[in-house]
Amino acid sequence: MPRKTSPRKAQPRKTHRRPLWRRLLRIVFLLGVGFSIPFSIYLVYLDRIVVQQFEGKRFALPAKVYARPLELYVGQKINADVLQAELKELGYKPVENVVLAGQFSRTRDQFEIYIRPFTFWDGEQQASHIQLTLNNGQVRSLKNKSELAPLNLVRLDPITIGGIYPNHGEDRELVRLRQVPQVLIDALIAVEDRRYYQHHGVDPKAILRAATTLITSERVQGGSTITQQLIKNFFLTRERTIERKVKEMLMAILLELHFSKDDILETYLNEVYFGQDRNRAIHGFGLASQFYFSRPIEHLEPHQAALLVGMLKGPAYYNPRQHPKRATERRNLVLNALADQNYISDSTYRQQVLQPLVISELPGLGQSRHPAFMQLVVRQLKRDYRETDLQSEGLRIFTTLDPYEQKVAEQQLTKNLQQLEKARSLPHSHLQGAVIIANVHDGEVKAVVGGRDSNYQGFNRALDASRQIGSLIKPAIYLTALADIEHYNLATPLDDSPFEWSEPGIEPWRPQNYDHEFHGTVPLWLALAKSYNVSAARLGTQIGVDNVMRTVANLGVEKSLPTYASSLLGTVHLTPYEITQMYHTIASGGFKTPFRAIREVTTVNGAPLNRYNLSVEQVVTPTANHLIVAGLQQVVARGTGTGVLNYIAGDIHAAGKTGTTDDLRDSWFAGFTGNRVAVVWVGNDKNEPIKLTGASGALRIWGDIMKNLSLEPLNAAVPENVDYVPISHRDGFVARDNCNNTFTLPFHTKSLPDADYCGAKTGRKVKSWFNKLFGKD
C-alpha cells in the first residue's frame, strides 16, 4: 500500500516590482508618444498653412491714378509761379543747393530741378538734373545741368491723384529690400528685434527680458520678434490668449525653416500698418514715406526713417500730424537706439535729433484729391476692366487731369458762389455749381468740379446733374439753319415779332424775350448774340424741331431729347458734361471727339495694357462750323456775353453762350478759346430760384477761371469757300466796303449778300430774303 505523505504548505510567490522612477518614465514616454502624434499632425497642419499662404501671399494692390505729367520744352507757355506750385504739389523740396532727386531751386525765372526717376507708359525715365529758364511766361532754355547740353523735352513725374481700393481699404506701395535705406533697416532691427539675424523665429532672450521687466517693474515690454509680428499680421487674430501666442511662436519657427531672413524682412516692410487716411489704411514703409514726407523711400533721411520706425509701436498714438511733440520724442528715442548700438555716429545722432519735424501738408498720395474727376476716370475704366482687377492688380492709370487747372476751377467756383450768395442776400450754401474744362485739340478732360465742396465724394453735379439748359441750345438752331447755305447766312433777317405755335392736343405756345420786348427784324447773328427767344423759336419751327435735335445729337449728345417746340428754348435737360461735349465739337472745327479722361493703362511693372486713342469724326461742315463760331464770338463781342471781356483780352477772340432758365433757376455759360472749352453751371439742388442769369452768375465764374489759364487765341482757319464781308454797326446788316463804322463777318461765297448802302435799309433786305427763300424774284 502506498505510503502516506503529509501535505506541504504553499510557499508565497516572490514579486519583483520595478522602481518608481521607471514606472514614471514609462508613463511619461507613453504620454509623450500619445501627445507627439497629434502634436506632429498639428505641426504639419501649421507648416502647410505657413508655406502655402506665405508663398501664395499676393498683396491686393489698388490701381494708382496719376494726373498728366507736366512736359517741359522750349517754347512752352508756363508761368513761373505755376511751375513752382506744381513742383511743390509733387513734393519737390525747395533748397539752396540742388544735389538730390526731388529737390529744386528758383531764382526769379530760372529753375534748377533734379527730376526723380519714374516709369511711364512708354518706358523708364532716369533721374535728371536740369536747368530751365523762363521769359515772359515761356520756356526759353532747357539744359542738362551737368553737361549744359540742350534738351528737347523733359517730363516731371506725375502727381498721384487717387486710387481704386478694395473693400478692406488697404493701400500700399510695394518696395524691394534693395530700395530701402540701410538706416531704416538698422533702426527697425535696433528697436523691434535686436537679434533678428541670430534667432530662428523666436528669441528666448527677448521673452525672458520681457518677463523680467513685467515682474520687476510691472511694465509690459514686447518680446515678439519681427517674424512673430509678421505671423500675427498675416495669419492670426488680435486676441491675447496663451493658445494664440503658442501658435504664433510655432508658426514663426516654421516660417524661418522655409524662408530666408531677407524674404521675411521684405514682406514685413510691406505689411506693417501706419494709420488711416479717412477710409484708406496706410500699409508698408513705401506708402508711409509718400504719405508723411511726399518722397520715395529711397530718399528718406535718418530722422525720417526713425520716425516711421517709431510709429510702429502705435500709429495713432504717435501720429506726427496730430501729436507732433509725442512723435518727435519717439523719433529721438529711435535715433538714440541707433547711436547706442553703433549704427550711427554720435555726431550724426546730434545732428539728426535737432532736425525739425517736417511732415507733408499735402493729402496722402493715393487719396482721391479730386473725387469728381476720379468718378469720371472710374466710369471710363469700368468699360474695359473688372472692378476686382482695378482693386487688386496694381494697375497704373495715367489720366488727362491738369492739377493746376483743376485747382483753379475748384477755388474759383467756391469763392464766387460765396460772393454771389452775399451779393444777392441768399442763404449760405444756397448755391451749387459745376465746372468742366477740356482741351479743344484732342478732347482730353482737364478738370471736373462736381460742387462747391471739391472734396465731397458723393453726388457729382458735373456728370449727373441733369438740368434745363435754356439758351445753350440756340447754337444748334442757328447751326442747323446755316448748314442750308441756299437760304441762311449770318445776316439773314429774322422776325422777332409776336409768335404763337400750336400743336394738336397742346396748349398754344407764345414765347417771350427775356426783356419782354419784341425787336422786329433782326439779322441772324444779332438774334444769336442777344439771345432773342422769339426769333430763335420761330426759326427753329421753320427749319424743323426734329432737324435741330438731330444737330444736337450730331454734336455729341447721346440721349434722346423731346421734339416739342418748347425744346427750342432749352426746356430739355442735359448735364454740364454733355453740354461741354456739345460745345467742344463746335470749338474743334466740327469734329466730334468723345471725351477722354485716360491716356494709358499699364501693369504694376509698367507693361502697357490699353491705350485710349483719339477718336475723331467730322459731323459739321467746315463752312457751317466756321459761321457758327463767328456767331458765338459775336455773343462775347457784342451780345449777352460781353462780360467775358472783363476777364480775358479781346484779342483772344473767345466765343460762348449764356444760358438762363425759367424763374432764374439755372445760370449757365459755355465758352471756348483756341485751346480750352469750359462750361459752368450754377443752380440750387432743390431747383429753387437763384436770382441769377447766365451773365450775372456762371459767366463770372467762367471768366475768373479762364483768366488764370494759359489761353490760345481763337483764330479758326478760314475755309476756301468763305469770305469776310463788312457789317454795319447801325443795324447789323451787310454794308458796302467803303462804309464807316463796320466790322466783318464770314459768308459762304455762294451766298454773298449784296450791299449798296451803309445800313438802316433793312426793308429791301427783308423783302429780298423772303423772295429768295420762297423762290420769288
GROMACS .gro file of C-alpha atoms in nm, residues 284-594:
model
  311
  284GLY     CA    1   0.405   9.945  -4.566
  285PHE     CA    2   0.704  10.174  -4.541
  286GLY     CA    3   0.686  10.260  -4.912
  287LEU     CA    4   0.347  10.427  -4.893
  288ALA     CA    5   0.415  10.568  -4.545
  289SER     CA    6   0.717  10.752  -4.685
  290GLN     CA    7   0.498  10.912  -4.951
  291PHE     CA    8   0.209  10.976  -4.714
  292TYR     CA    9   0.407  11.152  -4.442
  293PHE     CA   10   0.700  11.302  -4.634
  294SER     CA   11   0.590  11.311  -5.002
  295ARG     CA   12   0.908  11.137  -5.108
  296PRO     CA   13   1.013  10.790  -5.225
  297ILE     CA   14   1.152  10.560  -4.958
  298GLU     CA   15   1.496  10.568  -5.120
  299HIS     CA   16   1.532  10.937  -5.029
  300LEU     CA   17   1.442  10.917  -4.660
  301GLU     CA   18   1.682  11.089  -4.423
  302PRO     CA   19   1.782  10.918  -4.093
  303HIS     CA   20   1.544  11.124  -3.878
  304GLN     CA   21   1.256  11.046  -4.115
  305ALA     CA   22   1.333  10.674  -4.112
  306ALA     CA   23   1.350  10.687  -3.732
  307LEU     CA   24   1.006  10.850  -3.714
  308LEU     CA   25   0.845  10.580  -3.927
  309VAL     CA   26   1.005  10.301  -3.725
  310GLY     CA   27   0.898  10.471  -3.404
  311MET     CA   28   0.537  10.490  -3.523
  312LEU     CA   29   0.509  10.110  -3.539
  313LYS     CA   30   0.455  10.098  -3.163
  314GLY     CA   31   0.132  10.299  -3.204
  315PRO     CA   32   0.048  10.460  -3.541
  316ALA     CA   33  -0.240  10.664  -3.396
  317TYR     CA   34  -0.067  10.749  -3.069
  318TYR     CA   35   0.246  10.870  -3.247
  319ASN     CA   36   0.073  11.026  -3.548
  320PRO     CA   37   0.301  11.322  -3.633
  321ARG     CA   38   0.018  11.530  -3.779
  322GLN     CA   39  -0.195  11.503  -3.466
  323HIS     CA   40   0.071  11.459  -3.196
  324PRO     CA   41   0.392  11.626  -3.319
  325LYS     CA   42   0.557  11.655  -2.977
  326ARG     CA   43   0.489  11.293  -2.889
  327ALA     CA   44   0.610  11.179  -3.233
  328THR     CA   45   0.931  11.382  -3.205
  329GLU     CA   46   1.011  11.228  -2.867
  330ARG     CA   47   0.955  10.880  -3.004
  331ARG     CA   48   1.169  10.958  -3.310
  332ASN     CA   49   1.454  11.072  -3.089
  333LEU     CA   50   1.433  10.752  -2.884
  334VAL     CA   51   1.483  10.553  -3.204
  335LEU     CA   52   1.777  10.773  -3.303
  336ASN     CA   53   1.924  10.716  -2.957
  337ALA     CA   54   1.890  10.338  -3.001
  338LEU     CA   55   2.073  10.367  -3.333
  339ALA     CA   56   2.357  10.553  -3.169
  340ASP     CA   57   2.372  10.320  -2.865
  341GLN     CA   58   2.407  10.018  -3.093
  342ASN     CA   59   2.665  10.195  -3.311
  343TYR     CA   60   2.455  10.209  -3.625
  344ILE     CA   61   2.515  10.584  -3.648
  345SER     CA   62   2.787  10.805  -3.504
  346ASP     CA   63   2.738  11.040  -3.212
  347SER     CA   64   2.777  11.340  -3.440
  348THR     CA   65   2.510  11.208  -3.677
  349TYR     CA   66   2.282  11.147  -3.380
  350ARG     CA   67   2.328  11.502  -3.250
  351GLN     CA   68   2.263  11.645  -3.593
  352GLN     CA   69   1.953  11.433  -3.659
  353VAL     CA   70   1.776  11.493  -3.327
  354LEU     CA   71   1.793  11.866  -3.400
  355GLN     CA   72   1.600  11.826  -3.726
  356PRO     CA   73   1.252  11.980  -3.714
  357LEU     CA   74   0.953  11.753  -3.759
  358VAL     CA   75   0.853  11.847  -4.114
  359ILE     CA   76   0.550  11.650  -4.230
  360SER     CA   77   0.395  11.693  -4.571
  361GLU     CA   78   0.085  11.912  -4.564
  362LEU     CA   79  -0.039  11.752  -4.884
  363PRO     CA   80  -0.318  11.497  -4.881
  364GLY     CA   81  -0.190  11.142  -4.874
  365LEU     CA   82  -0.064  11.037  -5.213
  366GLY     CA   83  -0.321  10.796  -5.337
  367GLN     CA   84  -0.610  10.970  -5.162
  368SER     CA   85  -0.865  11.095  -5.411
  369ARG     CA   86  -0.776  11.462  -5.419
  370HIS     CA   87  -1.027  11.539  -5.690
  371PRO     CA   88  -1.317  11.295  -5.641
  372ALA     CA   89  -1.534  11.443  -5.919
  373PHE     CA   90  -1.262  11.378  -6.177
  374MET     CA   91  -1.193  11.036  -6.024
  375GLN     CA   92  -1.557  10.939  -6.076
  376LEU     CA   93  -1.519  11.010  -6.447
  377VAL     CA   94  -1.199  10.803  -6.462
  378VAL     CA   95  -1.360  10.506  -6.287
  379ARG     CA   96  -1.662  10.515  -6.520
  380GLN     CA   97  -1.438  10.505  -6.825
  381LEU     CA   98  -1.221  10.228  -6.675
  382LYS     CA   99  -1.518  10.005  -6.599
  383ARG     CA  100  -1.591   9.978  -6.968
  384ASP     CA  101  -1.269   9.778  -7.008
  385TYR     CA  102  -1.176   9.630  -6.667
  386ARG     CA  103  -1.341   9.427  -6.394
  387GLU     CA  104  -1.373   9.603  -6.062
  388THR     CA  105  -1.176   9.329  -5.885
  389ASP     CA  106  -0.883   9.386  -6.122
  390LEU     CA  107  -0.895   9.759  -6.057
  391GLN     CA  108  -0.885   9.692  -5.682
  392SER     CA  109  -0.611   9.430  -5.666
  393GLU     CA  110  -0.381   9.417  -5.970
  394GLY     CA  111  -0.185   9.736  -5.907
  395LEU     CA  112  -0.277   9.888  -6.243
  396ARG     CA  113  -0.128  10.229  -6.315
  397ILE     CA  114  -0.375  10.472  -6.470
  398PHE     CA  115  -0.238  10.779  -6.646
  399THR     CA  116  -0.511  11.040  -6.680
  400THR     CA  117  -0.555  11.373  -6.854
  401LEU     CA  118  -0.615  11.582  -6.541
  402ASP     CA  119  -0.423  11.908  -6.523
  403PRO     CA  120  -0.363  11.970  -6.150
  404TYR     CA  121  -0.326  12.346  -6.192
  405GLU     CA  122  -0.644  12.391  -6.397
  406GLN     CA  123  -0.834  12.164  -6.159
  407LYS     CA  124  -0.720  12.367  -5.859
  408VAL     CA  125  -0.811  12.697  -6.026
  409ALA     CA  126  -1.159  12.567  -6.115
  410GLU     CA  127  -1.221  12.439  -5.762
  411GLN     CA  128  -1.106  12.760  -5.595
  412GLN     CA  129  -1.290  12.999  -5.827
  413LEU     CA  130  -1.618  12.808  -5.809
  414THR     CA  131  -1.618  12.807  -5.428
  415LYS     CA  132  -1.507  13.171  -5.400
  416ASN     CA  133  -1.759  13.306  -5.649
  417LEU     CA  134  -2.054  13.112  -5.509
  418GLN     CA  135  -1.985  13.262  -5.168
  419GLN     CA  136  -1.961  13.611  -5.317
  420LEU     CA  137  -2.281  13.567  -5.520
  421GLU     CA  138  -2.474  13.450  -5.214
  422LYS     CA  139  -2.360  13.753  -5.020
  423ALA     CA  140  -2.433  13.997  -5.303
  424ARG     CA  141  -2.783  13.851  -5.366
  425SER     CA  142  -2.869  13.805  -4.996
  426LEU     CA  143  -2.907  13.432  -5.048
  427PRO     CA  144  -2.878  13.182  -4.761
  428HIS     CA  145  -2.538  13.024  -4.705
  429SER     CA  146  -2.484  12.719  -4.929
  430HIS     CA  147  -2.800  12.803  -5.126
  431LEU     CA  148  -2.598  12.792  -5.449
  432GLN     CA  149  -2.431  12.493  -5.602
  433GLY     CA  150  -2.223  12.467  -5.915
  434ALA     CA  151  -2.020  12.254  -6.151
  435VAL     CA  152  -1.731  12.306  -6.391
  436ILE     CA  153  -1.589  12.105  -6.682
  437ILE     CA  154  -1.272  12.205  -6.872
  438ALA     CA  155  -1.148  12.021  -7.180
  439ASN     CA  156  -0.873  12.057  -7.435
  440VAL     CA  157  -1.009  12.178  -7.768
  441HIS     CA  158  -0.741  12.000  -7.972
  442ASP     CA  159  -0.786  11.641  -7.851
  443GLY     CA  160  -1.089  11.616  -7.623
  444GLU     CA  161  -0.886  11.549  -7.310
  445VAL     CA  162  -1.074  11.644  -6.994
  446LYS     CA  163  -0.853  11.873  -6.787
  447ALA     CA  164  -1.073  11.947  -6.485
  448VAL     CA  165  -1.402  11.835  -6.332
  449VAL     CA  166  -1.561  12.006  -6.032
  450GLY     CA  167  -1.877  11.842  -5.904
  451GLY     CA  168  -1.982  12.100  -5.645
  452ARG     CA  169  -1.872  12.382  -5.418
  453ASP     CA  170  -1.708  12.130  -5.182
  454SER     CA  171  -1.443  11.988  -5.412
  455ASN     CA  172  -1.355  11.711  -5.162
  456TYR     CA  173  -1.710  11.575  -5.150
  457GLN     CA  174  -1.719  11.221  -5.286
  458GLY     CA  175  -2.095  11.192  -5.333
  459PHE     CA  176  -2.327  11.339  -5.595
  460ASN     CA  177  -2.130  11.474  -5.890
  461ARG     CA  178  -2.321  11.764  -6.048
  462ALA     CA  179  -2.077  11.795  -6.336
  463LEU     CA  180  -2.155  11.441  -6.453
  464ASP     CA  181  -2.501  11.372  -6.316
  465ALA     CA  182  -2.698  11.694  -6.256
  466SER     CA  183  -2.943  11.693  -6.548
  467ARG     CA  184  -3.084  12.047  -6.568
  468GLN     CA  185  -3.276  12.261  -6.814
  469ILE     CA  186  -3.020  12.422  -7.042
  470GLY     CA  187  -3.202  12.736  -7.155
  471SER     CA  188  -3.041  12.930  -7.436
  472LEU     CA  189  -2.741  12.696  -7.458
  473ILE     CA  190  -2.940  12.505  -7.719
  474LYS     CA  191  -2.970  12.804  -7.954
  475PRO     CA  192  -2.637  12.747  -8.137
  476ALA     CA  193  -2.783  12.415  -8.255
  477ILE     CA  194  -3.081  12.603  -8.405
  478TYR     CA  195  -2.863  12.850  -8.590
  479LEU     CA  196  -2.611  12.586  -8.695
  480THR     CA  197  -2.893  12.381  -8.849
  481ALA     CA  198  -3.002  12.687  -9.046
  482LEU     CA  199  -2.650  12.791  -9.152
  483ALA     CA  200  -2.587  12.445  -9.294
  484ASP     CA  201  -2.852  12.538  -9.553
  485ILE     CA  202  -2.635  12.788  -9.744
  486GLU     CA  203  -2.903  12.846 -10.006
  487HIS     CA  204  -3.136  13.009  -9.755
  488TYR     CA  205  -2.945  13.123  -9.450
  489ASN     CA  206  -2.636  13.320  -9.356
  490LEU     CA  207  -2.528  13.529  -9.058
  491ALA     CA  208  -2.705  13.836  -9.194
  492THR     CA  209  -3.031  13.663  -9.282
  493PRO     CA  210  -3.314  13.881  -9.141
  494LEU     CA  211  -3.523  13.706  -8.877
  495ASP     CA  212  -3.864  13.805  -8.748
  496ASP     CA  213  -3.871  13.884  -8.376
  497SER     CA  214  -4.236  13.988  -8.363
  498PRO     CA  215  -4.503  13.810  -8.150
  499PHE     CA  216  -4.525  13.441  -8.235
  500GLU     CA  217  -4.762  13.157  -8.146
  501TRP     CA  218  -4.710  12.788  -8.206
  502SER     CA  219  -4.994  12.538  -8.193
  503GLU     CA  220  -4.991  12.163  -8.193
  504PRO     CA  221  -5.288  11.925  -8.165
  505GLY     CA  222  -5.367  11.847  -7.805
  506ILE     CA  223  -5.119  12.102  -7.670
  507GLU     CA  224  -5.192  12.448  -7.542
  508PRO     CA  225  -5.067  12.723  -7.780
  509TRP     CA  226  -4.712  12.830  -7.706
  510ARG     CA  227  -4.624  13.201  -7.709
  511PRO     CA  228  -4.252  13.250  -7.638
  512GLN     CA  229  -4.133  13.575  -7.483
  513ASN     CA  230  -3.797  13.750  -7.487
  514TYR     CA  231  -3.612  13.796  -7.160
  515ASP     CA  232  -3.661  14.175  -7.177
  516HIS     CA  233  -4.035  14.126  -7.254
  517GLU     CA  234  -3.999  14.325  -7.574
  518PHE     CA  235  -4.007  14.242  -7.945
  519HIS     CA  236  -3.732  14.364  -8.176
  520GLY     CA  237  -3.882  14.347  -8.522
  521THR     CA  238  -3.649  14.237  -8.797
  522VAL     CA  239  -3.301  14.142  -8.680
  523PRO     CA  240  -3.006  13.975  -8.855
  524LEU     CA  241  -2.940  13.616  -8.757
  525TRP     CA  242  -2.606  13.686  -8.587
  526LEU     CA  243  -2.764  13.955  -8.370
  527ALA     CA  244  -3.055  13.729  -8.270
  528LEU     CA  245  -2.793  13.479  -8.152
  529ALA     CA  246  -2.572  13.741  -7.984
  530LYS     CA  247  -2.862  13.899  -7.796
  531SER     CA  248  -3.023  13.558  -7.729
  532TYR     CA  249  -3.367  13.661  -7.856
  533ASN     CA  250  -3.615  13.384  -7.779
  534VAL     CA  251  -3.892  13.471  -8.023
  535SER     CA  252  -3.678  13.484  -8.338
  536ALA     CA  253  -3.496  13.163  -8.235
  537ALA     CA  254  -3.823  12.977  -8.172
  538ARG     CA  255  -3.977  13.096  -8.498
  539LEU     CA  256  -3.663  12.992  -8.691
  540GLY     CA  257  -3.649  12.654  -8.516
  541THR     CA  258  -4.006  12.568  -8.605
  542GLN     CA  259  -3.948  12.679  -8.965
  543ILE     CA  260  -3.646  12.453  -9.016
  544GLY     CA  261  -3.797  12.172  -8.807
  545VAL     CA  262  -3.755  12.081  -8.440
  546ASP     CA  263  -3.656  11.728  -8.547
  547ASN     CA  264  -3.371  11.869  -8.755
  548VAL     CA  265  -3.248  12.082  -8.464
  549MET     CA  266  -3.248  11.782  -8.229
  550ARG     CA  267  -3.060  11.583  -8.492
  551THR     CA  268  -2.794  11.855  -8.490
  552VAL     CA  269  -2.775  11.832  -8.110
  553ALA     CA  270  -2.717  11.457  -8.143
  554ASN     CA  271  -2.450  11.510  -8.410
  555LEU     CA  272  -2.269  11.746  -8.177
  556GLY     CA  273  -2.225  11.463  -7.927
  557VAL     CA  274  -2.536  11.444  -7.707
  558GLU     CA  275  -2.625  11.075  -7.696
  559LYS     CA  276  -2.954  11.083  -7.506
  560SER     CA  277  -3.282  11.117  -7.693
  561LEU     CA  278  -3.441  11.460  -7.648
  562PRO     CA  279  -3.810  11.555  -7.684
  563THR     CA  280  -3.907  11.734  -8.004
  564TYR     CA  281  -4.158  11.981  -7.863
  565ALA     CA  282  -4.138  12.338  -7.987
  566SER     CA  283  -4.053  12.449  -7.631
  567SER     CA  284  -3.740  12.236  -7.653
  568LEU     CA  285  -3.603  12.505  -7.884
  569LEU     CA  286  -3.570  12.735  -7.583
  570GLY     CA  287  -3.393  12.483  -7.366
  571THR     CA  288  -3.658  12.304  -7.167
  572VAL     CA  289  -3.459  11.987  -7.239
  573HIS     CA  290  -3.237  11.854  -6.959
  574LEU     CA  291  -2.864  11.790  -7.001
  575THR     CA  292  -2.566  11.764  -6.768
  576PRO     CA  293  -2.269  12.004  -6.772
  577TYR     CA  294  -2.059  11.717  -6.911
  578GLU     CA  295  -2.298  11.669  -7.205
  579ILE     CA  296  -2.308  12.042  -7.275
  580THR     CA  297  -1.928  12.056  -7.277
  581GLN     CA  298  -1.913  11.768  -7.524
  582MET     CA  299  -2.162  11.952  -7.747
  583TYR     CA  300  -1.971  12.280  -7.744
  584HIS     CA  301  -1.638  12.102  -7.784
  585THR     CA  302  -1.750  11.973  -8.124
  586ILE     CA  303  -1.811  12.332  -8.236
  587ALA     CA  304  -1.485  12.454  -8.080
  588SER     CA  305  -1.283  12.183  -8.255
  589GLY     CA  306  -1.398  12.277  -8.606
  590GLY     CA  307  -1.699  12.048  -8.632
  591PHE     CA  308  -1.510  11.732  -8.534
  592LYS     CA  309  -1.679  11.518  -8.270
  593THR     CA  310  -1.422  11.374  -8.033
  594PRO     CA  311  -1.555  11.166  -7.742
   0.00000   0.00000   0.00000
